[in-house]
């Protein structure tokens, strides 16, 4: 999920007098230690060193790295521009995503798909759905993409909109329920109830939109949100509940029918986050995998987010937010009738939007079609199930978290090996997996690119477990980042400092 993992290598020389590791002790001792200015200084020095290392990895410099920080006096030729991109690509090391050793991130990766999407996007490159009169075909394609998704989630009479991605879809769903609850129920101090396995975008929405978030634990075995706790957290200010279909950390699905019943009883919203389930979960039954109800057929579900840019294979920047009624969708809109610049109205966060992405999405959906999505669902879920079975049956050191519902498999340690160390050993073998906390675990989100390399994944995982047991280095990125974040009371503060530096680095030219 978070690409800091590949750049972070803390200075953990065990022979050094003071390293961050020295502060990974029990919470009290750590906090006490940090009160002493000298210790604080040493920690800060360590963090500065780590930050410098991150920057060196993320922002390569030197005579071989071309830099362009001033607008050229005259325009360049198309040949120069492409050649310069070649030069920059060559000067920096890259992950070859086409080899499939990647969790999620690139969901299709086929050249045929890229060609179709490129042709469609090129055709509508300059279009902007903010001006439907100028680009009527783009408006039509956008409405059609939304209609197709509503049908897929079994509610053709519902309403929806396109957004730039899962996070925006979630932000919109939360804003819509907030404004609905204020208008209809008079709630001015809104609260929402989110499983701890829910996506961070809900916390982001809480922070942006000033909504109190109740985070509810999941059952340690099933990994589904604890329903009793959800019920107990509902109060007069609750605007909505959240369930995932499927969640990001371990790919499990919450009990959507039970959450729907609670939402209905209390007349509050229920958002189903199917950003990751996207174009996998609606095809599970037809692909031969029984699945519990998760869509608008469940009473009480008021909104669903579905990322076309994940298993829909659309270009990045494409997601759909759907509502049970057009009436509810109205609370998503922004209208400013008295703006001096004219009457202003927009359906979602952005004003101007890239019509090319809508065209690329429309093209992807048509190119793959129902049969194609059923087939891709079958092969991807089959791949995930093979990995799951191999871990359960052939790797006694590891266990699988919950019952993975679709494409994601997460594994933790039974105690004889550090699973984050295993993740680092997998990195050494070229895999880019995701590290998790609560509990420490590693996951892979299978895609079309994973299918051909699943046997290699299983073999590499066995080798990595063996090596992590026999020769743990304790120096890998996952161990450093997640170990630091969870091992002490100040861990999260330190990680926040490092990650803020990481974000600054994104804009260093
Ligand atoms: C379950 C879930 N919800 C929401 C999101 C956010 O999507 P995006 O990164 O497109 O904003 C993700 C991303 O992985 C996800 O897995």
Coordinates of C-alpha atoms and ligand atoms in Angstrom, one line a residue:
X1 CA 0.0 0.0 0.0
X2 CA 2.6 2.4 1.1
X3 CA 5.6 2.9 -1.0
X4 CA 7.7 4.2 1.9
X5 CA 8.4 0.6 2.6
X6 CA 10.8 0.3 -0.3
X7 CA 12.8 3.3 0.6
X8 CA 13.0 3.1 4.4
X9 CA 16.2 1.5 5.8
X10 CA 16.8 2.9 9.3
X11 CA 20.2 3.0 10.7
X12 CA 20.1 0.0 12.9
X13 CA 23.6 -1.0 13.3
X14 CA 23.4 -3.1 16.5
X15 CA 26.9 -2.0 17.5
X16 CA 25.9 1.7 17.6
X17 CA 25.5 3.2 21.0
X18 CA 22.1 4.5 20.4
X19 CA 19.8 3.4 17.6
X20 CA 16.1 3.6 17.3
X21 CA 16.0 -0.1 18.3
X22 CA 17.2 0.9 21.8
X23 CA 13.9 2.6 22.3
X24 CA 11.7 -0.3 21.3
X25 CA 11.3 -1.3 24.9
X26 CA 8.2 -1.2 27.1
X27 CA 6.1 2.0 26.7
X28 CA 6.8 3.5 30.1
X29 CA 10.5 3.1 29.8
X30 CA 10.5 4.6 26.4
X31 CA 8.5 7.6 27.4
X32 CA 10.6 8.2 30.4
X33 CA 13.8 7.9 28.4
X34 CA 12.6 10.4 25.9
X35 CA 12.0 13.0 28.6
X36 CA 15.8 13.4 28.9
X37 CA 17.0 16.0 26.5
X38 CA 20.1 14.0 25.6
X39 CA 18.1 11.0 24.7
X40 CA 15.5 13.0 22.7
X41 CA 18.5 14.6 20.9
X42 CA 19.9 11.2 20.0
X43 CA 16.5 10.0 18.7
X44 CA 16.1 13.1 16.6
X45 CA 19.6 12.6 15.3
X46 CA 18.7 9.0 14.3
X47 CA 15.5 10.2 12.7
X48 CA 17.4 12.8 10.7
X49 CA 19.9 10.1 9.5
X50 CA 17.0 7.9 8.5
X51 CA 15.3 10.8 6.7
X52 CA 18.5 11.5 4.8
X53 CA 18.7 7.9 3.7
X54 CA 15.1 8.0 2.5
X55 CA 15.8 11.2 0.6
X56 CA 18.9 9.7 -1.0
X57 CA 16.9 6.7 -2.2
X58 CA 13.9 8.6 -3.4
X59 CA 15.5 11.7 -4.9
X60 CA 18.6 10.4 -6.7
X61 CA 21.1 13.1 -7.7
X62 CA 24.4 13.3 -9.4
X63 CA 25.8 14.0 -12.9
X64 CA 23.9 11.2 -14.5
X65 CA 20.5 12.3 -13.3
X66 CA 19.0 14.9 -15.7
X67 CA 17.3 17.8 -13.8
X68 CA 14.7 20.2 -15.3
X69 CA 13.6 22.8 -12.9
X70 CA 13.5 25.8 -15.2
X71 CA 11.1 26.2 -18.1
X72 CA 13.0 25.9 -21.4
X73 CA 13.4 29.2 -23.2
X74 CA 12.1 27.6 -26.4
X75 CA 9.8 24.6 -26.8
X76 CA 11.5 21.2 -27.3
X77 CA 10.7 18.8 -30.1
X78 CA 8.6 15.7 -29.6
X79 CA 11.7 13.6 -30.2
X80 CA 13.6 15.4 -27.5
X81 CA 10.8 15.0 -25.0
X82 CA 10.5 11.2 -25.5
X83 CA 14.3 10.7 -25.6
X84 CA 14.6 12.6 -22.4
X85 CA 12.0 10.4 -20.7
X86 CA 14.1 7.4 -21.9
X87 CA 17.2 9.0 -20.3
X88 CA 15.4 9.6 -17.0
X89 CA 14.0 6.1 -16.9
X90 CA 17.4 4.7 -17.6
X91 CA 19.0 6.8 -14.9
X92 CA 16.8 5.5 -12.1
X93 CA 16.1 1.9 -11.0
X94 CA 12.6 0.6 -11.6
X95 CA 10.3 -2.2 -10.5
X96 CA 9.3 -4.2 -13.5
X97 CA 5.6 -4.6 -12.7
X98 CA 5.1 -6.9 -15.7
X99 CA 6.9 -9.7 -13.9
X100 CA 3.9 -9.9 -11.6
X101 CA 5.9 -9.8 -8.3
X102 CA 3.7 -7.0 -7.0
X103 CA 0.8 -6.9 -4.6
X104 CA -2.1 -5.0 -6.2
X105 CA -1.0 -1.7 -7.8
X106 CA -1.2 -2.8 -11.4
X107 CA -4.4 -4.8 -12.0
X108 CA -4.2 -5.8 -15.7
X109 CA -0.9 -4.9 -17.4
X110 CA -1.8 -6.4 -20.7
X111 CA -0.5 -4.6 -23.8
X112 CA -3.8 -5.1 -25.6
X113 CA -5.7 -3.4 -22.8
X114 CA -3.2 -0.5 -22.7
X115 CA -3.6 0.0 -26.5
X116 CA -7.4 0.2 -26.3
X117 CA -7.4 2.5 -23.3
X118 CA -4.7 4.8 -24.9
X119 CA -6.7 5.1 -28.1
X120 CA -9.9 6.0 -26.3
X121 CA -8.1 8.5 -24.0
X122 CA -6.3 10.1 -26.9
X123 CA -9.6 10.7 -28.6
X124 CA -11.1 12.6 -25.7
X125 CA -7.8 14.0 -24.3
X126 CA -9.0 17.7 -24.1
X127 CA -12.5 16.9 -23.0
X128 CA -13.9 18.1 -19.6
X129 CA -17.2 16.8 -18.3
X130 CA -17.7 20.1 -16.5
X131 CA -18.9 21.3 -20.0
X132 CA -21.4 18.6 -21.1
X133 CA -22.7 20.8 -23.9
X134 CA -19.3 20.9 -25.4
X135 CA -18.5 17.2 -24.8
X136 CA -21.9 15.4 -25.0
X137 CA -20.4 12.0 -25.7
X138 CA -18.3 12.2 -22.6
X139 CA -21.4 13.0 -20.5
X140 CA -23.2 10.0 -22.1
X141 CA -20.2 7.6 -21.5
X142 CA -20.0 8.7 -17.8
X143 CA -23.7 8.1 -17.3
X144 CA -23.4 4.7 -18.9
X145 CA -20.4 3.6 -16.8
X146 CA -22.4 4.5 -13.7
X147 CA -25.5 2.7 -15.0
X148 CA -23.4 -0.5 -15.7
X149 CA -22.0 -0.5 -12.2
X150 CA -25.5 0.0 -10.6
X151 CA -26.6 -3.0 -12.6
X152 CA -23.6 -5.0 -11.4
X153 CA -24.4 -4.2 -7.8
X154 CA -28.0 -5.1 -8.4
X155 CA -29.8 -1.8 -8.2
X156 CA -30.4 -0.4 -11.7
X157 CA -32.8 2.2 -10.2
X158 CA -30.2 3.7 -7.9
X159 CA -28.0 6.7 -8.6
X160 CA -24.3 7.3 -8.8
X161 CA -21.4 9.4 -10.0
X162 CA -17.8 8.9 -11.1
X163 CA -14.9 10.1 -9.0
X164 CA -11.1 10.1 -9.2
X165 CA -10.6 7.0 -7.0
X166 CA -11.6 5.0 -4.0
X167 CA -10.6 7.8 -1.5
X168 CA -12.8 10.4 -3.3
X169 CA -15.7 7.9 -3.5
X170 CA -15.5 7.4 0.2
X171 CA -15.1 11.1 1.0
X172 CA -18.2 11.7 -1.1
X173 CA -20.2 8.9 0.6
X174 CA -19.3 10.3 4.0
X175 CA -20.1 13.9 3.1
X176 CA -23.5 12.8 1.6
X177 CA -24.5 11.0 4.7
X178 CA -23.4 13.9 6.9
X179 CA -25.4 16.4 4.9
X180 CA -28.4 14.0 4.7
X181 CA -28.3 13.5 8.5
X182 CA -28.1 17.2 9.2
X183 CA -31.0 18.0 6.8
X184 CA -33.3 15.1 7.7
X185 CA -32.4 14.2 11.3
X186 CA -31.0 17.5 12.5
X187 CA -27.6 15.9 13.5
X188 CA -25.0 18.7 14.0
X189 CA -22.3 16.7 15.8
X190 CA -22.0 13.7 13.4
X191 CA -20.3 10.4 14.2
X192 CA -19.7 7.3 12.1
X193 CA -18.8 3.7 13.0
X194 CA -15.9 2.1 11.1
X195 CA -14.3 -1.3 11.5
X196 CA -10.6 -1.2 12.3
X197 CA -10.1 -3.1 9.1
X198 CA -11.8 -0.3 7.1
X199 CA -9.7 1.8 4.8
X200 CA -7.8 4.8 6.1
X201 CA -9.9 7.0 3.7
X202 CA -12.7 6.9 6.3
X203 CA -10.4 8.4 9.0
X204 CA -9.3 10.9 6.4
X205 CA -13.0 11.7 5.7
X206 CA -13.5 12.1 9.4
X207 CA -10.6 14.5 9.7
X208 CA -11.6 16.5 6.6
X209 CA -15.3 16.7 7.3
X210 CA -15.2 17.0 11.1
X211 CA -16.9 13.7 11.9
X212 CA -16.1 11.7 15.0
X213 CA -14.9 8.2 14.0
X214 CA -15.6 5.2 16.3
X215 CA -13.2 2.5 15.3
X216 CA -14.5 -0.9 16.1
X217 CA -12.3 -4.0 16.6
X218 CA -12.7 -7.1 14.4
X219 CA -13.1 -10.6 15.6
X220 CA -9.6 -12.0 15.8
X221 CA -10.6 -15.3 14.1
X222 CA -13.1 -14.3 11.4
X223 CA -11.6 -10.8 10.9
X224 CA -15.2 -9.5 10.5
X225 CA -16.2 -6.4 12.5
X226 CA -17.5 -7.1 16.0
X227 CA -21.3 -6.5 15.6
X228 CA -22.0 -6.2 19.3
X229 CA -19.5 -3.4 19.6
X230 CA -21.0 -1.7 16.5
X231 CA -24.4 -1.9 18.0
X232 CA -23.2 -0.5 21.3
X233 CA -21.4 2.4 19.6
X234 CA -24.6 3.7 17.8
X235 CA -26.0 6.8 19.4
X236 CA -28.2 9.8 18.5
X237 CA -25.4 11.4 16.6
X238 CA -24.5 8.4 14.4
X239 CA -24.9 9.1 10.7
X240 CA -23.6 5.9 9.2
X241 CA -22.0 2.5 9.6
X242 CA -19.3 1.1 7.3
X243 CA -18.6 -2.4 6.1
X244 CA -16.0 -3.7 3.6
X245 CA -16.5 -6.0 0.7
X246 CA -13.6 -6.7 0.8
X247 CA -11.2 -4.9 3.2
X248 CA -7.7 -3.9 2.3
X249 CA -5.6 -5.5 5.1
X250 CA -6.7 -9.1 5.0
X251 CA -9.3 -9.3 2.2
X252 CA -12.1 -10.4 4.4
X253 CA -15.7 -9.3 4.1
X254 CA -17.8 -7.9 7.0
X255 CA -21.2 -9.3 7.7
X256 CA -23.1 -6.9 5.5
X257 CA -26.6 -8.3 6.1
X258 CA -26.2 -7.9 9.8
X259 CA -24.8 -4.4 9.4
X260 CA -27.7 -3.6 7.1
X261 CA -30.3 -4.7 9.7
X262 CA -28.6 -2.5 12.3
X263 CA -28.6 0.5 9.9
X264 CA -32.2 0.0 9.0
X265 CA -33.3 -0.4 12.6
X266 CA -31.7 2.9 13.5
X267 CA -32.5 4.8 10.3
X268 CA -28.8 5.5 9.6
X269 CA -26.7 5.0 6.5
X270 CA -24.6 1.9 5.7
X271 CA -21.7 2.4 3.2
X272 CA -20.3 -0.8 1.7
X273 CA -16.7 -0.2 0.7
X274 CA -16.2 -2.3 -2.4
X275 CA -13.4 -0.3 -3.8
X276 CA -11.1 -3.3 -3.8
X277 CA -13.9 -5.9 -4.4
X278 CA -14.8 -3.7 -7.4
X279 CA -15.1 -6.0 -10.4
X280 CA -14.3 -9.2 -8.6
X281 CA -17.0 -9.7 -6.0
X282 CA -20.0 -9.0 -8.3
X283 CA -18.8 -11.9 -10.5
X284 CA -17.9 -14.4 -7.8
X285 CA -21.1 -16.4 -8.1
X286 CA -21.0 -16.6 -11.8
X287 CA -17.4 -17.7 -11.6
X288 CA -18.4 -20.5 -9.3
X289 CA -17.4 -19.1 -5.9
X290 CA -20.3 -18.8 -3.4
X291 CA -20.3 -15.5 -1.6
X292 CA -22.5 -13.9 1.1
X293 CA -24.8 -11.0 0.0
X294 CA -22.9 -7.6 0.0
X295 CA -24.7 -5.3 -2.5
X296 CA -27.9 -3.3 -2.8
X297 CA -30.0 -6.5 -2.4
X298 CA -29.1 -6.2 1.3
X299 CA -31.7 -4.0 2.9
X300 CA -30.1 -1.1 4.8
X301 CA -27.2 -0.6 2.4
X302 CA -27.4 3.1 1.3
X303 CA -24.2 3.5 -0.6
X304 CA -21.4 1.5 -2.3
X305 CA -18.0 2.5 -3.6
X306 CA -16.5 0.5 -6.5
X307 CA -13.1 1.2 -8.0
X308 CA -13.2 0.8 -11.8
X309 CA -9.4 1.5 -11.7
X310 CA -8.7 -1.7 -9.8
X311 CA -10.3 -5.0 -11.0
X312 CA -12.4 -3.1 -13.6
X313 CA -9.0 -2.5 -15.4
X314 CA -9.8 1.2 -16.2
X315 CA -7.1 3.8 -16.2
X316 CA -6.0 5.2 -12.9
X317 CA -8.2 7.9 -11.6
X318 CA -11.5 6.1 -12.0
X319 CA -14.0 5.0 -9.3
X320 CA -17.8 4.9 -8.9
X321 CA -19.9 6.0 -5.9
X322 CA -23.4 4.6 -5.9
X323 CA -26.5 5.5 -3.8
X324 CA -29.8 3.7 -3.2
X325 CA -31.7 6.7 -4.3
X326 CA -31.3 9.8 -6.4
X327 CA -32.6 11.8 -3.5
X328 CA -29.7 10.7 -1.3
X329 CA -27.2 11.6 -4.1
X330 CA -28.4 15.2 -4.0
X331 CA -26.6 15.6 -0.7
X332 CA -23.3 15.0 -2.6
X333 CA -23.7 17.9 -5.0
X334 CA -22.3 21.4 -4.6
X335 CA -24.3 24.3 -5.9
X336 CA -23.5 28.0 -5.6
X337 CA -26.3 29.9 -7.4
X338 CA -25.0 33.4 -6.6
X339 CA -21.3 33.1 -7.6
X340 CA -20.2 36.2 -9.6
X341 CA -18.6 33.8 -12.1
X342 CA -22.0 32.4 -13.0
X343 CA -24.2 29.7 -11.5
X344 CA -21.8 27.0 -10.3
X345 CA -22.7 23.4 -9.8
X346 CA -20.5 20.2 -9.6
X347 CA -21.4 16.7 -8.6
X348 CA -18.1 15.8 -6.7
X349 CA -14.9 17.2 -5.3
X350 CA -13.3 18.4 -8.5
X351 CA -14.5 21.2 -10.8
X352 CA -12.8 20.4 -14.1
X353 CA -12.3 16.7 -14.6
X354 CA -10.5 14.6 -17.2
X355 CA -13.0 13.3 -19.7
X356 CA -10.2 11.1 -21.1
X357 CA -10.4 8.9 -18.0
X358 CA -14.1 8.4 -18.5
X359 CA -13.5 7.5 -22.1
X360 CA -10.8 5.1 -21.0
X361 CA -13.1 3.5 -18.4
X362 CA -15.9 3.1 -20.9
X363 CA -13.5 1.5 -23.3
X364 CA -12.1 -0.9 -20.7
X365 CA -15.6 -2.1 -19.6
X366 CA -16.6 -2.7 -23.2
X367 CA -13.4 -4.3 -24.1
X368 CA -13.5 -6.9 -21.3
X369 CA -17.3 -7.4 -21.1
X370 CA -19.1 -9.7 -18.7
X371 CA -17.5 -12.9 -19.9
X372 CA -14.1 -11.4 -19.6
X373 CA -14.7 -10.2 -16.1
X374 CA -16.1 -13.6 -15.0
X375 CA -13.0 -15.2 -16.4
X376 CA -10.6 -12.8 -14.8
X377 CA -12.5 -13.2 -11.5
X378 CA -12.2 -17.0 -11.8
X379 CA -8.4 -17.0 -12.5
X380 CA -7.5 -14.3 -9.9
X381 CA -9.6 -15.9 -7.0
X382 CA -8.4 -19.3 -8.0
X383 CA -4.8 -18.0 -7.7
X384 CA -5.5 -16.5 -4.3
X385 CA -7.1 -19.7 -3.1
X386 CA -4.1 -21.7 -4.2
X387 CA -1.8 -19.4 -2.3
X388 CA -4.1 -19.6 0.8
X389 CA -4.2 -23.5 0.6
X390 CA -0.4 -23.7 0.3
X391 CA 0.1 -21.5 3.4
X392 CA -2.5 -23.5 5.4
X393 CA -1.2 -26.9 4.4
X394 CA 2.5 -26.5 3.6
X395 CA 3.9 -23.7 5.8
X396 CA 3.3 -24.6 9.4
X397 CA 5.1 -21.4 10.7
X398 CA 2.4 -19.2 9.1
X399 CA -1.4 -18.9 9.4
X400 CA -3.9 -17.2 7.2
X401 CA -5.9 -14.3 8.6
X402 CA -9.6 -15.0 8.6
X403 CA -11.3 -16.4 5.5
X404 CA -10.1 -14.4 2.5
X405 CA -13.2 -13.7 0.5
X406 CA -11.7 -12.9 -2.9
X407 CA -8.3 -11.8 -4.2
X408 CA -6.3 -10.9 -1.1
X409 CA -4.5 -13.3 1.2
X410 CA -2.8 -12.1 4.4
X411 CA -0.6 -14.3 6.6
X412 CA 0.8 -13.9 10.1
X413 CA 3.3 -15.9 12.2
X414 CA 2.4 -18.7 14.6
X415 CA 5.3 -17.6 16.7
X416 CA 8.5 -19.3 15.4
X417 CA 9.4 -16.6 12.8
X418 CA 9.0 -12.8 12.5
X419 CA 6.5 -12.4 9.7
X420 CA 7.8 -8.9 8.8
X421 CA 11.2 -10.5 8.4
X422 CA 9.6 -13.0 6.0
X423 CA 8.2 -10.0 4.1
X424 CA 11.7 -8.6 3.9
X425 CA 13.1 -11.9 2.7
X426 CA 10.4 -11.8 0.0
X427 CA 11.5 -8.3 -1.0
X428 CA 15.0 -9.7 -1.4
X429 CA 13.5 -12.2 -3.9
X430 CA 12.0 -9.3 -5.8
X431 CA 8.4 -9.3 -4.3
X432 CA 6.7 -6.1 -3.4
X433 CA 4.2 -7.1 -0.7
X434 CA 2.3 -5.1 1.9
X435 CA 3.2 -5.2 5.6
X436 CA 0.3 -4.9 8.1
X437 CA -0.1 -4.2 11.8
X438 CA -2.6 -5.4 14.4
X439 CA -1.5 -8.2 14.1
X440 CA 1.8 -8.0 12.3
X441 CA 1.2 -9.7 9.0
X442 CA 1.9 -9.5 5.3
X443 CA -0.5 -9.6 2.4
X444 CA -0.7 -10.1 -1.3
X445 CA -3.5 -8.7 -3.5
X446 CA -3.5 -11.1 -6.5
X447 CA -4.1 -9.6 -9.9
X448 CA -4.0 -10.8 -13.5
X449 CA -0.2 -10.4 -13.3
X450 CA 0.1 -12.7 -10.2
X451 CA -1.6 -15.6 -11.9
X452 CA 1.4 -16.9 -13.9
X453 CA 3.8 -16.5 -11.0
X454 CA 1.7 -18.0 -8.2
X455 CA 3.8 -21.2 -8.0
X456 CA 7.0 -19.1 -7.7
X457 CA 5.3 -17.1 -5.0
X458 CA 4.6 -20.2 -2.9
X459 CA 8.2 -21.5 -3.5
X460 CA 9.7 -18.1 -2.6
X461 CA 7.5 -17.9 0.5
X462 CA 8.7 -21.3 1.8
X463 CA 12.3 -20.3 1.2
X464 CA 11.8 -16.9 2.9
X465 CA 10.3 -18.5 6.0
X466 CA 13.3 -20.9 6.2
X467 CA 15.8 -18.0 5.8
X468 CA 14.0 -15.7 8.2
X469 CA 14.1 -18.5 10.8
X470 CA 17.7 -19.4 10.2
X471 CA 19.3 -16.1 9.4
X472 CA 17.1 -13.2 10.5
X473 CA 18.8 -9.9 9.7
X474 CA 16.4 -7.5 11.5
X475 CA 17.4 -4.9 9.0
X476 CA 14.8 -5.0 6.3
X477 CA 12.3 -2.2 5.5
X478 CA 9.2 -3.9 6.8
X479 CA 10.8 -4.8 10.1
X480 CA 12.1 -1.3 10.4
X481 CA 8.9 0.6 9.5
X482 CA 6.3 -1.6 11.2
X483 CA 8.5 -2.6 14.1
X484 CA 9.1 1.0 14.8
X485 CA 5.4 2.0 14.5
X486 CA 4.1 -0.6 16.8
X487 CA 6.8 -1.3 19.3
X488 CA 6.5 1.7 21.6
X489 CA 4.2 4.5 22.6
X490 CA 6.3 7.0 20.6
X491 CA 6.6 4.7 17.6
X492 CA 3.7 6.3 15.8
X493 CA 5.1 9.8 16.4
X494 CA 8.4 8.8 15.0
X495 CA 6.8 7.1 12.0
X496 CA 4.7 10.2 11.4
X497 CA 7.9 12.3 11.4
X498 CA 9.5 10.0 8.9
X499 CA 6.5 9.7 6.7
X500 CA 6.0 13.5 6.6
X501 CA 9.6 13.7 5.3
X502 CA 8.7 11.1 2.7
X503 CA 5.8 13.3 1.5
X504 CA 8.1 16.3 1.3
X505 CA 10.4 14.2 -0.8
X506 CA 7.7 13.6 -3.3
X507 CA 8.1 17.3 -4.4
X508 CA 11.9 17.5 -4.4
X509 CA 13.0 18.1 -7.9
Ligands
LIG1 C1 -10.8 -1.4 0.5 C2 -10.3 -0.1 -0.1 N1 -11.0 1.0 0.0 C3 -10.5 2.2 -0.5 C4 -9.3 2.2 -1.1 C5 -8.8 3.6 -1.6 O1 -8.7 3.6 -3.0 P1 -7.8 4.6 -3.8 O2 -6.3 4.3 -3.5 O3 -8.1 4.5 -5.2 O4 -8.1 6.0 -3.3 C6 -8.5 1.1 -1.3 C7 -7.2 1.1 -1.9 O5 -6.5 0.1 -2.0 C8 -9.1 -0.2 -0.7 O6 -8.3 -1.3 -0.8

